[in-house]
Structures are given as structure tokens and as C-alpha cells.
């Protein structure tokens, strides 16, 4: 006989863990299905102040703050010889003015462990291979790594499976057509940076001096390590060759493009790129879905589509989507009639549209021009800074309101 839960959550990343914690606060039975085993490495180390708000609501912020994670108080940008920085302490509106750069293996493990400590059942090394949501309860078939299969029933399913997009794959809801595709190359280095121009409390985003739709990140994780990444359309990297005409791999591409940025040349002369940490390649990461809810389920965070990592909004937006979904789901499970389109999809889409507009403007160059223009007022910079801090749902911010019209 299949075991039944109030909610089955697919994925034990930050969105899934936060959803589990918030649901357990309300006393609902929760089971989390995670295909991998923890701890495991995943890119996406940079939180935003918005995410700190959600962690506080989930009751785990004090635990995260006690970890030796790197403080983050803003974001800096460089292009050719230009440099500018936005400090979260000088932003429009309310909300926290700091965040953290986290080791995702440790961060994710802390969150899911807290969910377990608060009563959620968590199954690692298991995959949802089918879902029947034609009638209540939703019926799920689960496969363990050993190949053994079993059934679970749920009053509701939350898909927090990230890039795997479990429910959209099962339903054929994934959308990639019409979305400009970018590739990502990334690793972690021993940066050995001592130059005073580098602020370890801020992400550093570098625009390539020649190709403005190629950009790089340098995210300090502690006093020795930094996460580094290269992002651009595949057309640039497919043709990249060394002097002997050999196509460049991930490590060579990263080193090549970083060496072409003036500020990186200045601050990273002693960086150790070959420290044994793997070099990773993620092709064509952008995707969408037909809808982010349906009969008996809702889709959270990156499982509902991922736009771009340029503003480090992924983790914090995913956790915020978990918060929004749980607010609606709590009322539904308590017997109230809810409207998932207006109360979840539209609310989630409000902030997502702000990020989409900002990302589009980043790649067409207009936002880059704005960022590096020193003539903008303090107030207008504070408005953009609030969005860079994750507060894309704050309708009191004129920047947010204008982005809705784009």
C-alpha cells in the first residue's frame, strides 16, 4: 500500500528545503525525494539579501550565519578600464543589506538536515519516474538507485528539482525555442588576490572588452578561494582555438577570456588555476516551461525555468518562490479555495519579469551603458541596487514598476 503525505517535494536543494521547513511549521506531513546523495557540488554560490529574508522566515538564518561563509554586501562591475560598485547598504526600500557567498555542498546539506530535524522525511538517491495527477491524491512512482520501485501518494506535489525539471519533463512542458542560449564554463581557483582594488565582500562581474555579450564572474568564497565563470553564446566558444588550431577546452577558455580583462590582469597575476578542482561546462542552460502549476502540483525556482546567472538571482528567487507557493498551499490544504494562477503564478511572474527585463537589457547593452554611466543620481542607483539585492517584487520601487511595462 502506497504511503501518503500531505506534500511530496521533488528536490532537496534550497527551494525544496525551504518549502519543507515552511510546511513543517504548519504541521503538514512532508516527503522530499532527491535523486543525488548529499553533500554534492553545485554551482550557484551567491545569495542575495532577499534570500536572507526567506531563510529567516524558515527559521534557519541564525544557523547559516554561524557558518564561516564569506560576507557579501554588494556587486561590482568592470568593463575595459571602467569600474563601478553597488552596495546593498545603499539601496531603495526595506529589506536586509547583506548576504553570503556559500559553499553549496555545505549550505544545501545544512538546509535539508534542518528539514529532517523538523520532521520531513527525506529520501536520497531516488527519482520520480512517473506522476498521475488526473485525480486526488497525486500518484507518484519512485525509483531507487538500486532499481527498486515503489509508489507514493500526495495531496500536492512541489517540484523543486532545479535544472532537472522533473515535472516539466514528465509532462512535456519544457520550452527552449525562442530563448537565446548561453554556455557556462566554471571552476574554483586559489585567487591569491592581495590587490586593494578587489573588494572581497562583493561579486565582481566583468564584461569582455570586445564582445559585450560575454561576461565573467569572480565570486570570493573565503580568503583563499573564488568561484570563477565564463558566460556567452556558444558561437564564440565553438571557434576558439589555440595557436596550433586546436579547439580550446573549458579550462583553456576560462584562462583565455579572464586574461583579456584589464582588471583581472591587474589583480590576478598569481592565481592558481590548476588546484585540482574540476572545470565544468554547462551548455544551453536557459529554459522555460508552459506553466508553473497544474492539477495537484506547482513548480518552484529553476524547475520552472532559468534565465541567466548574471545577477545571481537564482537561489534567492527559488527560495522566494517556495515561500510564495507554501503560502497558497497552506490555505488550500486547510480547506480554503485558492487560485494558483493569480495567487502564485502571477505573483512569482511579477518579479521574474523584472529580472527578465534586466537580463535582456544587460545583453542588448543598454543596462551595461547605464551601469557604467557615472552621471546617474544616487536615488536611481539605489533603485537598481534594490533589484540587484533581489527585491524585484517591491512595487514601491520605480525601477520595478518600469520593468513591468517592458
mmCIF file with all atom_site columns, N, CA and C in Angstrom, residues 65-127:
data_model
loop_
_atom_site.group_PDB
_atom_site.id
_atom_site.type_symbol
_atom_site.label_atom_id
_atom_site.label_alt_id
_atom_site.label_comp_id
_atom_site.label_asym_id
_atom_site.label_entity_id
_atom_site.label_seq_id
_atom_site.pdbx_PDB_ins_code
_atom_site.Cartn_x
_atom_site.Cartn_y
_atom_site.Cartn_z
_atom_site.occupancy
_atom_site.B_iso_or_equiv
_atom_site.pdbx_formal_charge
_atom_site.auth_seq_id
_atom_site.auth_comp_id
_atom_site.auth_asym_id
_atom_site.auth_atom_id
_atom_site.pdbx_PDB_model_num
ATOM 1   N N  . UNK A 1 65  ? 24.165 31.865 9.460   1.00 0.00 ? 65  UNK A N  1
ATOM 2   C CA . UNK A 1 65  ? 25.063 32.965 9.833   1.00 0.00 ? 65  UNK A CA 1
ATOM 3   C C  . UNK A 1 65  ? 26.209 32.491 10.720  1.00 0.00 ? 65  UNK A C  1
ATOM 4   N N  . UNK A 1 66  ? 26.024 31.387 11.406  1.00 0.00 ? 66  UNK A N  1
ATOM 5   C CA . UNK A 1 66  ? 27.087 30.856 12.265  1.00 0.00 ? 66  UNK A CA 1
ATOM 6   C C  . UNK A 1 66  ? 28.133 30.060 11.490  1.00 0.00 ? 66  UNK A C  1
ATOM 7   N N  . UNK A 1 67  ? 27.880 29.819 10.209  1.00 0.00 ? 67  UNK A N  1
ATOM 8   C CA . UNK A 1 67  ? 28.851 29.128 9.367   1.00 0.00 ? 67  UNK A CA 1
ATOM 9   C C  . UNK A 1 67  ? 29.909 30.127 8.875   1.00 0.00 ? 67  UNK A C  1
ATOM 10  N N  . UNK A 1 68  ? 31.105 29.658 8.561   1.00 0.00 ? 68  UNK A N  1
ATOM 11  C CA . UNK A 1 68  ? 32.177 30.571 8.118   1.00 0.00 ? 68  UNK A CA 1
ATOM 12  C C  . UNK A 1 68  ? 32.069 30.951 6.642   1.00 0.00 ? 68  UNK A C  1
ATOM 13  N N  . UNK A 1 69  ? 30.869 31.358 6.225   1.00 0.00 ? 69  UNK A N  1
ATOM 14  C CA . UNK A 1 69  ? 30.674 31.767 4.839   1.00 0.00 ? 69  UNK A CA 1
ATOM 15  C C  . UNK A 1 69  ? 31.113 33.220 4.651   1.00 0.00 ? 69  UNK A C  1
ATOM 16  N N  . UNK A 1 70  ? 31.523 33.545 3.428   1.00 0.00 ? 70  UNK A N  1
ATOM 17  C CA . UNK A 1 70  ? 32.007 34.883 3.081   1.00 0.00 ? 70  UNK A CA 1
ATOM 18  C C  . UNK A 1 70  ? 30.849 35.886 3.064   1.00 0.00 ? 70  UNK A C  1
ATOM 19  N N  . UNK A 1 71  ? 31.046 37.033 3.712   1.00 0.00 ? 71  UNK A N  1
ATOM 20  C CA . UNK A 1 71  ? 30.063 38.110 3.673   1.00 0.00 ? 71  UNK A CA 1
ATOM 21  C C  . UNK A 1 71  ? 29.965 38.676 2.257   1.00 0.00 ? 71  UNK A C  1
ATOM 22  N N  . UNK A 1 72  ? 28.754 39.057 1.868   1.00 0.00 ? 72  UNK A N  1
ATOM 23  C CA . UNK A 1 72  ? 28.528 39.726 0.584   1.00 0.00 ? 72  UNK A CA 1
ATOM 24  C C  . UNK A 1 72  ? 27.673 40.960 0.851   1.00 0.00 ? 72  UNK A C  1
ATOM 25  N N  . UNK A 1 73  ? 28.181 42.128 0.487   1.00 0.00 ? 73  UNK A N  1
ATOM 26  C CA . UNK A 1 73  ? 27.404 43.349 0.707   1.00 0.00 ? 73  UNK A CA 1
ATOM 27  C C  . UNK A 1 73  ? 27.134 44.118 -0.576  1.00 0.00 ? 73  UNK A C  1
ATOM 28  N N  . UNK A 1 74  ? 27.374 43.497 -1.735  1.00 0.00 ? 74  UNK A N  1
ATOM 29  C CA . UNK A 1 74  ? 27.086 44.202 -2.969  1.00 0.00 ? 74  UNK A CA 1
ATOM 30  C C  . UNK A 1 74  ? 27.637 43.494 -4.186  1.00 0.00 ? 74  UNK A C  1
ATOM 31  N N  . UNK A 1 75  ? 27.671 44.240 -5.281  1.00 0.00 ? 75  UNK A N  1
ATOM 32  C CA . UNK A 1 75  ? 28.144 43.705 -6.555  1.00 0.00 ? 75  UNK A CA 1
ATOM 33  C C  . UNK A 1 75  ? 28.914 44.799 -7.286  1.00 0.00 ? 75  UNK A C  1
ATOM 34  N N  . UNK A 1 76  ? 30.034 44.426 -7.901  1.00 0.00 ? 76  UNK A N  1
ATOM 35  C CA . UNK A 1 76  ? 30.866 45.368 -8.654  1.00 0.00 ? 76  UNK A CA 1
ATOM 36  C C  . UNK A 1 76  ? 30.914 44.944 -10.116 1.00 0.00 ? 76  UNK A C  1
ATOM 37  N N  . UNK A 1 77  ? 31.081 45.914 -10.991 1.00 0.00 ? 77  UNK A N  1
ATOM 38  C CA . UNK A 1 77  ? 31.137 45.672 -12.430 1.00 0.00 ? 77  UNK A CA 1
ATOM 39  C C  . UNK A 1 77  ? 32.387 46.326 -13.010 1.00 0.00 ? 77  UNK A C  1
ATOM 40  N N  . UNK A 1 78  ? 32.980 45.666 -14.005 1.00 0.00 ? 78  UNK A N  1
ATOM 41  C CA . UNK A 1 78  ? 34.107 46.259 -14.715 1.00 0.00 ? 78  UNK A CA 1
ATOM 42  C C  . UNK A 1 78  ? 33.961 46.006 -16.211 1.00 0.00 ? 78  UNK A C  1
ATOM 43  N N  . UNK A 1 79  ? 34.357 47.010 -16.989 1.00 0.00 ? 79  UNK A N  1
ATOM 44  C CA . UNK A 1 79  ? 34.355 46.908 -18.454 1.00 0.00 ? 79  UNK A CA 1
ATOM 45  C C  . UNK A 1 79  ? 35.485 47.788 -18.971 1.00 0.00 ? 79  UNK A C  1
ATOM 46  N N  . UNK A 1 80  ? 36.390 47.173 -19.734 1.00 0.00 ? 80  UNK A N  1
ATOM 47  C CA . UNK A 1 80  ? 37.593 47.875 -20.175 1.00 0.00 ? 80  UNK A CA 1
ATOM 48  C C  . UNK A 1 80  ? 38.268 48.506 -18.951 1.00 0.00 ? 80  UNK A C  1
ATOM 49  N N  . UNK A 1 81  ? 38.383 49.829 -18.908 1.00 0.00 ? 81  UNK A N  1
ATOM 50  C CA . UNK A 1 81  ? 39.006 50.465 -17.742 1.00 0.00 ? 81  UNK A CA 1
ATOM 51  C C  . UNK A 1 81  ? 37.984 51.082 -16.786 1.00 0.00 ? 81  UNK A C  1
ATOM 52  N N  . UNK A 1 82  ? 36.715 50.733 -16.970 1.00 0.00 ? 82  UNK A N  1
ATOM 53  C CA . UNK A 1 82  ? 35.656 51.264 -16.113 1.00 0.00 ? 82  UNK A CA 1
ATOM 54  C C  . UNK A 1 82  ? 35.425 50.322 -14.927 1.00 0.00 ? 82  UNK A C  1
ATOM 55  N N  . UNK A 1 83  ? 35.017 50.905 -13.808 1.00 0.00 ? 83  UNK A N  1
ATOM 56  C CA . UNK A 1 83  ? 34.699 50.129 -12.610 1.00 0.00 ? 83  UNK A CA 1
ATOM 57  C C  . UNK A 1 83  ? 33.622 50.873 -11.834 1.00 0.00 ? 83  UNK A C  1
ATOM 58  N N  . UNK A 1 84  ? 32.619 50.138 -11.370 1.00 0.00 ? 84  UNK A N  1
ATOM 59  C CA . UNK A 1 84  ? 31.586 50.726 -10.518 1.00 0.00 ? 84  UNK A CA 1
ATOM 60  C C  . UNK A 1 84  ? 31.075 49.655 -9.576  1.00 0.00 ? 84  UNK A C  1
ATOM 61  N N  . UNK A 1 85  ? 30.539 50.072 -8.446  1.00 0.00 ? 85  UNK A N  1
ATOM 62  C CA . UNK A 1 85  ? 30.067 49.108 -7.452  1.00 0.00 ? 85  UNK A CA 1
ATOM 63  C C  . UNK A 1 85  ? 28.749 49.572 -6.852  1.00 0.00 ? 85  UNK A C  1
ATOM 64  N N  . UNK A 1 86  ? 27.913 48.610 -6.505  1.00 0.00 ? 86  UNK A N  1
ATOM 65  C CA . UNK A 1 86  ? 26.648 48.852 -5.828  1.00 0.00 ? 86  UNK A CA 1
ATOM 66  C C  . UNK A 1 86  ? 26.709 48.173 -4.464  1.00 0.00 ? 86  UNK A C  1
ATOM 67  N N  . UNK A 1 87  ? 26.387 48.923 -3.429  1.00 0.00 ? 87  UNK A N  1
ATOM 68  C CA . UNK A 1 87  ? 26.458 48.424 -2.058  1.00 0.00 ? 87  UNK A CA 1
ATOM 69  C C  . UNK A 1 87  ? 25.036 48.239 -1.534  1.00 0.00 ? 87  UNK A C  1
ATOM 70  N N  . UNK A 1 88  ? 24.726 47.038 -1.055  1.00 0.00 ? 88  UNK A N  1
ATOM 71  C CA . UNK A 1 88  ? 23.380 46.748 -0.572  1.00 0.00 ? 88  UNK A CA 1
ATOM 72  C C  . UNK A 1 88  ? 22.975 47.631 0.608   1.00 0.00 ? 88  UNK A C  1
ATOM 73  N N  . UNK A 1 89  ? 23.940 48.240 1.264   1.00 0.00 ? 89  UNK A N  1
ATOM 74  C CA . UNK A 1 89  ? 23.619 49.136 2.371   1.00 0.00 ? 89  UNK A CA 1
ATOM 75  C C  . UNK A 1 89  ? 23.050 50.462 1.874   1.00 0.00 ? 89  UNK A C  1
ATOM 76  N N  . UNK A 1 90  ? 23.122 50.667 0.560   1.00 0.00 ? 90  UNK A N  1
ATOM 77  C CA . UNK A 1 90  ? 22.607 51.900 -0.038  1.00 0.00 ? 90  UNK A CA 1
ATOM 78  C C  . UNK A 1 90  ? 21.653 51.523 -1.161  1.00 0.00 ? 90  UNK A C  1
ATOM 79  N N  . UNK A 1 91  ? 20.510 50.991 -0.783  1.00 0.00 ? 91  UNK A N  1
ATOM 80  C CA . UNK A 1 91  ? 19.518 50.554 -1.755  1.00 0.00 ? 91  UNK A CA 1
ATOM 81  C C  . UNK A 1 91  ? 18.164 51.177 -1.428  1.00 0.00 ? 91  UNK A C  1
ATOM 82  N N  . UNK A 1 92  ? 17.284 51.157 -2.401  1.00 0.00 ? 92  UNK A N  1
ATOM 83  C CA . UNK A 1 92  ? 15.919 51.643 -2.205  1.00 0.00 ? 92  UNK A CA 1
ATOM 84  C C  . UNK A 1 92  ? 15.126 50.654 -1.354  1.00 0.00 ? 92  UNK A C  1
ATOM 85  N N  . UNK A 1 93  ? 14.301 51.177 -0.475  1.00 0.00 ? 93  UNK A N  1
ATOM 86  C CA . UNK A 1 93  ? 13.338 50.343 0.231   1.00 0.00 ? 93  UNK A CA 1
ATOM 87  C C  . UNK A 1 93  ? 13.899 49.601 1.426   1.00 0.00 ? 93  UNK A C  1
ATOM 88  N N  . UNK A 1 94  ? 13.047 48.701 1.947   1.00 0.00 ? 94  UNK A N  1
ATOM 89  C CA . UNK A 1 94  ? 13.396 47.935 3.134   1.00 0.00 ? 94  UNK A CA 1
ATOM 90  C C  . UNK A 1 94  ? 14.091 46.637 2.740   1.00 0.00 ? 94  UNK A C  1
ATOM 91  N N  . UNK A 1 95  ? 14.317 45.803 3.739   1.00 0.00 ? 95  UNK A N  1
ATOM 92  C CA . UNK A 1 95  ? 14.969 44.522 3.483   1.00 0.00 ? 95  UNK A CA 1
ATOM 93  C C  . UNK A 1 95  ? 16.395 44.513 3.982   1.00 0.00 ? 95  UNK A C  1
ATOM 94  N N  . UNK A 1 96  ? 16.963 43.351 4.001   1.00 0.00 ? 96  UNK A N  1
ATOM 95  C CA . UNK A 1 96  ? 18.311 43.188 4.531   1.00 0.00 ? 96  UNK A CA 1
ATOM 96  C C  . UNK A 1 96  ? 19.337 43.830 3.595   1.00 0.00 ? 96  UNK A C  1
ATOM 97  N N  . UNK A 1 97  ? 20.476 44.189 4.179   1.00 0.00 ? 97  UNK A N  1
ATOM 98  C CA . UNK A 1 97  ? 21.519 44.864 3.398   1.00 0.00 ? 97  UNK A CA 1
ATOM 99  C C  . UNK A 1 97  ? 22.779 44.022 3.277   1.00 0.00 ? 97  UNK A C  1
ATOM 100 N N  . UNK A 1 98  ? 22.639 42.716 3.485   1.00 0.00 ? 98  UNK A N  1
ATOM 101 C CA . UNK A 1 98  ? 23.793 41.831 3.357   1.00 0.00 ? 98  UNK A CA 1
ATOM 102 C C  . UNK A 1 98  ? 23.319 40.467 2.884   1.00 0.00 ? 98  UNK A C  1
ATOM 103 N N  . UNK A 1 99  ? 24.277 39.695 2.399   1.00 0.00 ? 99  UNK A N  1
ATOM 104 C CA . UNK A 1 99  ? 24.017 38.307 2.026   1.00 0.00 ? 99  UNK A CA 1
ATOM 105 C C  . UNK A 1 99  ? 25.307 37.529 2.278   1.00 0.00 ? 99  UNK A C  1
ATOM 106 N N  . UNK A 1 100 ? 25.369 36.316 1.744   1.00 0.00 ? 100 UNK A N  1
ATOM 107 C CA . UNK A 1 100 ? 26.538 35.467 1.938   1.00 0.00 ? 100 UNK A CA 1
ATOM 108 C C  . UNK A 1 100 ? 26.909 34.784 0.636   1.00 0.00 ? 100 UNK A C  1
ATOM 109 N N  . UNK A 1 101 ? 28.194 34.486 0.483   1.00 0.00 ? 101 UNK A N  1
ATOM 110 C CA . UNK A 1 101 ? 28.681 33.586 -0.560  1.00 0.00 ? 101 UNK A CA 1
ATOM 111 C C  . UNK A 1 101 ? 28.869 32.224 0.119   1.00 0.00 ? 101 UNK A C  1
ATOM 112 N N  . UNK A 1 102 ? 28.204 31.208 -0.378  1.00 0.00 ? 102 UNK A N  1
ATOM 113 C CA . UNK A 1 102 ? 28.170 29.947 0.356   1.00 0.00 ? 102 UNK A CA 1
ATOM 114 C C  . UNK A 1 102 ? 28.833 28.820 -0.421  1.00 0.00 ? 102 UNK A C  1
ATOM 115 N N  . UNK A 1 103 ? 29.365 27.890 0.320   1.00 0.00 ? 103 UNK A N  1
ATOM 116 C CA . UNK A 1 103 ? 29.767 26.602 -0.242  1.00 0.00 ? 103 UNK A CA 1
ATOM 117 C C  . UNK A 1 103 ? 28.489 25.790 -0.366  1.00 0.00 ? 103 UNK A C  1
ATOM 118 N N  . UNK A 1 104 ? 28.037 25.569 -1.612  1.00 0.00 ? 104 UNK A N  1
ATOM 119 C CA . UNK A 1 104 ? 26.724 24.967 -1.801  1.00 0.00 ? 104 UNK A CA 1
ATOM 120 C C  . UNK A 1 104 ? 26.624 23.557 -1.230  1.00 0.00 ? 104 UNK A C  1
ATOM 121 N N  . UNK A 1 105 ? 27.697 22.796 -1.270  1.00 0.00 ? 105 UNK A N  1
ATOM 122 C CA . UNK A 1 105 ? 27.643 21.452 -0.694  1.00 0.00 ? 105 UNK A CA 1
ATOM 123 C C  . UNK A 1 105 ? 27.279 21.538 0.786   1.00 0.00 ? 105 UNK A C  1
ATOM 124 N N  . UNK A 1 106 ? 27.931 22.454 1.503   1.00 0.00 ? 106 UNK A N  1
ATOM 125 C CA . UNK A 1 106 ? 27.656 22.625 2.928   1.00 0.00 ? 106 UNK A CA 1
ATOM 126 C C  . UNK A 1 106 ? 26.309 23.293 3.156   1.00 0.00 ? 106 UNK A C  1
ATOM 127 N N  . UNK A 1 107 ? 26.021 24.355 2.424   1.00 0.00 ? 107 UNK A N  1
ATOM 128 C CA . UNK A 1 107 ? 24.781 25.120 2.582   1.00 0.00 ? 107 UNK A CA 1
ATOM 129 C C  . UNK A 1 107 ? 23.559 24.241 2.349   1.00 0.00 ? 107 UNK A C  1
ATOM 130 N N  . UNK A 1 108 ? 23.549 23.522 1.233   1.00 0.00 ? 108 UNK A N  1
ATOM 131 C CA . UNK A 1 108 ? 22.398 22.681 0.915   1.00 0.00 ? 108 UNK A CA 1
ATOM 132 C C  . UNK A 1 108 ? 22.221 21.569 1.939   1.00 0.00 ? 108 UNK A C  1
ATOM 133 N N  . UNK A 1 109 ? 23.333 21.017 2.412   1.00 0.00 ? 109 UNK A N  1
ATOM 134 C CA . UNK A 1 109 ? 23.237 19.946 3.400   1.00 0.00 ? 109 UNK A CA 1
ATOM 135 C C  . UNK A 1 109 ? 22.671 20.467 4.725   1.00 0.00 ? 109 UNK A C  1
ATOM 136 N N  . UNK A 1 110 ? 23.067 21.666 5.117   1.00 0.00 ? 110 UNK A N  1
ATOM 137 C CA . UNK A 1 110 ? 22.520 22.251 6.346   1.00 0.00 ? 110 UNK A CA 1
ATOM 138 C C  . UNK A 1 110 ? 21.009 22.407 6.232   1.00 0.00 ? 110 UNK A C  1
ATOM 139 N N  . UNK A 1 111 ? 20.546 22.947 5.110   1.00 0.00 ? 111 UNK A N  1
ATOM 140 C CA . UNK A 1 111 ? 19.117 23.208 4.950   1.00 0.00 ? 111 UNK A CA 1
ATOM 141 C C  . UNK A 1 111 ? 18.304 21.921 4.984   1.00 0.00 ? 111 UNK A C  1
ATOM 142 N N  . UNK A 1 112 ? 18.729 20.908 4.235   1.00 0.00 ? 112 UNK A N  1
ATOM 143 C CA . UNK A 1 112 ? 17.924 19.682 4.203   1.00 0.00 ? 112 UNK A CA 1
ATOM 144 C C  . UNK A 1 112 ? 18.014 18.945 5.535   1.00 0.00 ? 112 UNK A C  1
ATOM 145 N N  . UNK A 1 113 ? 19.155 19.056 6.216   1.00 0.00 ? 113 UNK A N  1
ATOM 146 C CA . UNK A 1 113 ? 19.266 18.452 7.549   1.00 0.00 ? 113 UNK A CA 1
ATOM 147 C C  . UNK A 1 113 ? 18.292 19.121 8.517   1.00 0.00 ? 113 UNK A C  1
ATOM 148 N N  . UNK A 1 114 ? 18.160 20.432 8.417   1.00 0.00 ? 114 UNK A N  1
ATOM 149 C CA . UNK A 1 114 ? 17.202 21.126 9.269   1.00 0.00 ? 114 UNK A CA 1
ATOM 150 C C  . UNK A 1 114 ? 15.770 20.692 8.958   1.00 0.00 ? 114 UNK A C  1
ATOM 151 N N  . UNK A 1 115 ? 15.470 20.478 7.674   1.00 0.00 ? 115 UNK A N  1
ATOM 152 C CA . UNK A 1 115 ? 14.139 19.979 7.315   1.00 0.00 ? 115 UNK A CA 1
ATOM 153 C C  . UNK A 1 115 ? 13.894 18.611 7.954   1.00 0.00 ? 115 UNK A C  1
ATOM 154 N N  . UNK A 1 116 ? 14.899 17.749 7.913   1.00 0.00 ? 116 UNK A N  1
ATOM 155 C CA . UNK A 1 116 ? 14.779 16.439 8.562   1.00 0.00 ? 116 UNK A CA 1
ATOM 156 C C  . UNK A 1 116 ? 14.583 16.589 10.066  1.00 0.00 ? 116 UNK A C  1
ATOM 157 N N  . UNK A 1 117 ? 15.360 17.480 10.669  1.00 0.00 ? 117 UNK A N  1
ATOM 158 C CA . UNK A 1 117 ? 15.254 17.694 12.113  1.00 0.00 ? 117 UNK A CA 1
ATOM 159 C C  . UNK A 1 117 ? 13.867 18.184 12.512  1.00 0.00 ? 117 UNK A C  1
ATOM 160 N N  . UNK A 1 118 ? 13.197 18.852 11.589  1.00 0.00 ? 118 UNK A N  1
ATOM 161 C CA . UNK A 1 118 ? 11.856 19.364 11.866  1.00 0.00 ? 118 UNK A CA 1
ATOM 162 C C  . UNK A 1 118 ? 10.759 18.409 11.397  1.00 0.00 ? 118 UNK A C  1
ATOM 163 N N  . UNK A 1 119 ? 11.129 17.197 11.012  1.00 0.00 ? 119 UNK A N  1
ATOM 164 C CA . UNK A 1 119 ? 10.120 16.170 10.781  1.00 0.00 ? 119 UNK A CA 1
ATOM 165 C C  . UNK A 1 119 ? 9.848  15.779 9.349   1.00 0.00 ? 119 UNK A C  1
ATOM 166 N N  . UNK A 1 120 ? 10.564 16.350 8.381   1.00 0.00 ? 120 UNK A N  1
ATOM 167 C CA . UNK A 1 120 ? 10.365 15.942 6.988   1.00 0.00 ? 120 UNK A CA 1
ATOM 168 C C  . UNK A 1 120 ? 11.085 14.623 6.726   1.00 0.00 ? 120 UNK A C  1
ATOM 169 N N  . UNK A 1 121 ? 10.436 13.720 6.002   1.00 0.00 ? 121 UNK A N  1
ATOM 170 C CA . UNK A 1 121 ? 11.101 12.509 5.524   1.00 0.00 ? 121 UNK A CA 1
ATOM 171 C C  . UNK A 1 121 ? 11.884 12.872 4.267   1.00 0.00 ? 121 UNK A C  1
ATOM 172 N N  . UNK A 1 122 ? 13.127 12.447 4.183   1.00 0.00 ? 122 UNK A N  1
ATOM 173 C CA . UNK A 1 122 ? 13.969 12.763 3.030   1.00 0.00 ? 122 UNK A CA 1
ATOM 174 C C  . UNK A 1 122 ? 14.550 11.477 2.480   1.00 0.00 ? 122 UNK A C  1
ATOM 175 N N  . UNK A 1 123 ? 14.347 11.242 1.178   1.00 0.00 ? 123 UNK A N  1
ATOM 176 C CA . UNK A 1 123 ? 14.852 10.046 0.506   1.00 0.00 ? 123 UNK A CA 1
ATOM 177 C C  . UNK A 1 123 ? 15.901 10.474 -0.516  1.00 0.00 ? 123 UNK A C  1
ATOM 178 N N  . UNK A 1 124 ? 17.164 10.131 -0.270  1.00 0.00 ? 124 UNK A N  1
ATOM 179 C CA . UNK A 1 124 ? 18.239 10.432 -1.207  1.00 0.00 ? 124 UNK A CA 1
ATOM 180 C C  . UNK A 1 124 ? 18.427 9.272  -2.181  1.00 0.00 ? 124 UNK A C  1
ATOM 181 N N  . UNK A 1 125 ? 18.976 9.592  -3.368  1.00 0.00 ? 125 UNK A N  1
ATOM 182 C CA . UNK A 1 125 ? 19.249 8.558  -4.357  1.00 0.00 ? 125 UNK A CA 1
ATOM 183 C C  . UNK A 1 125 ? 18.001 7.957  -4.962  1.00 0.00 ? 125 UNK A C  1
ATOM 184 N N  . UNK A 1 126 ? 16.947 8.763  -5.072  1.00 0.00 ? 126 UNK A N  1
ATOM 185 C CA . UNK A 1 126 ? 15.683 8.280  -5.630  1.00 0.00 ? 126 UNK A CA 1
ATOM 186 C C  . UNK A 1 126 ? 15.150 9.291  -6.640  1.00 0.00 ? 126 UNK A C  1
ATOM 187 N N  . UNK A 1 127 ? 14.432 8.785  -7.648  1.00 0.00 ? 127 UNK A N  1
ATOM 188 C CA . UNK A 1 127 ? 13.951 9.609  -8.756  1.00 0.00 ? 127 UNK A CA 1
ATOM 189 C C  . UNK A 1 127 ? 12.468 9.375  -8.982  1.00 0.00 ? 127 UNK A C  1
#
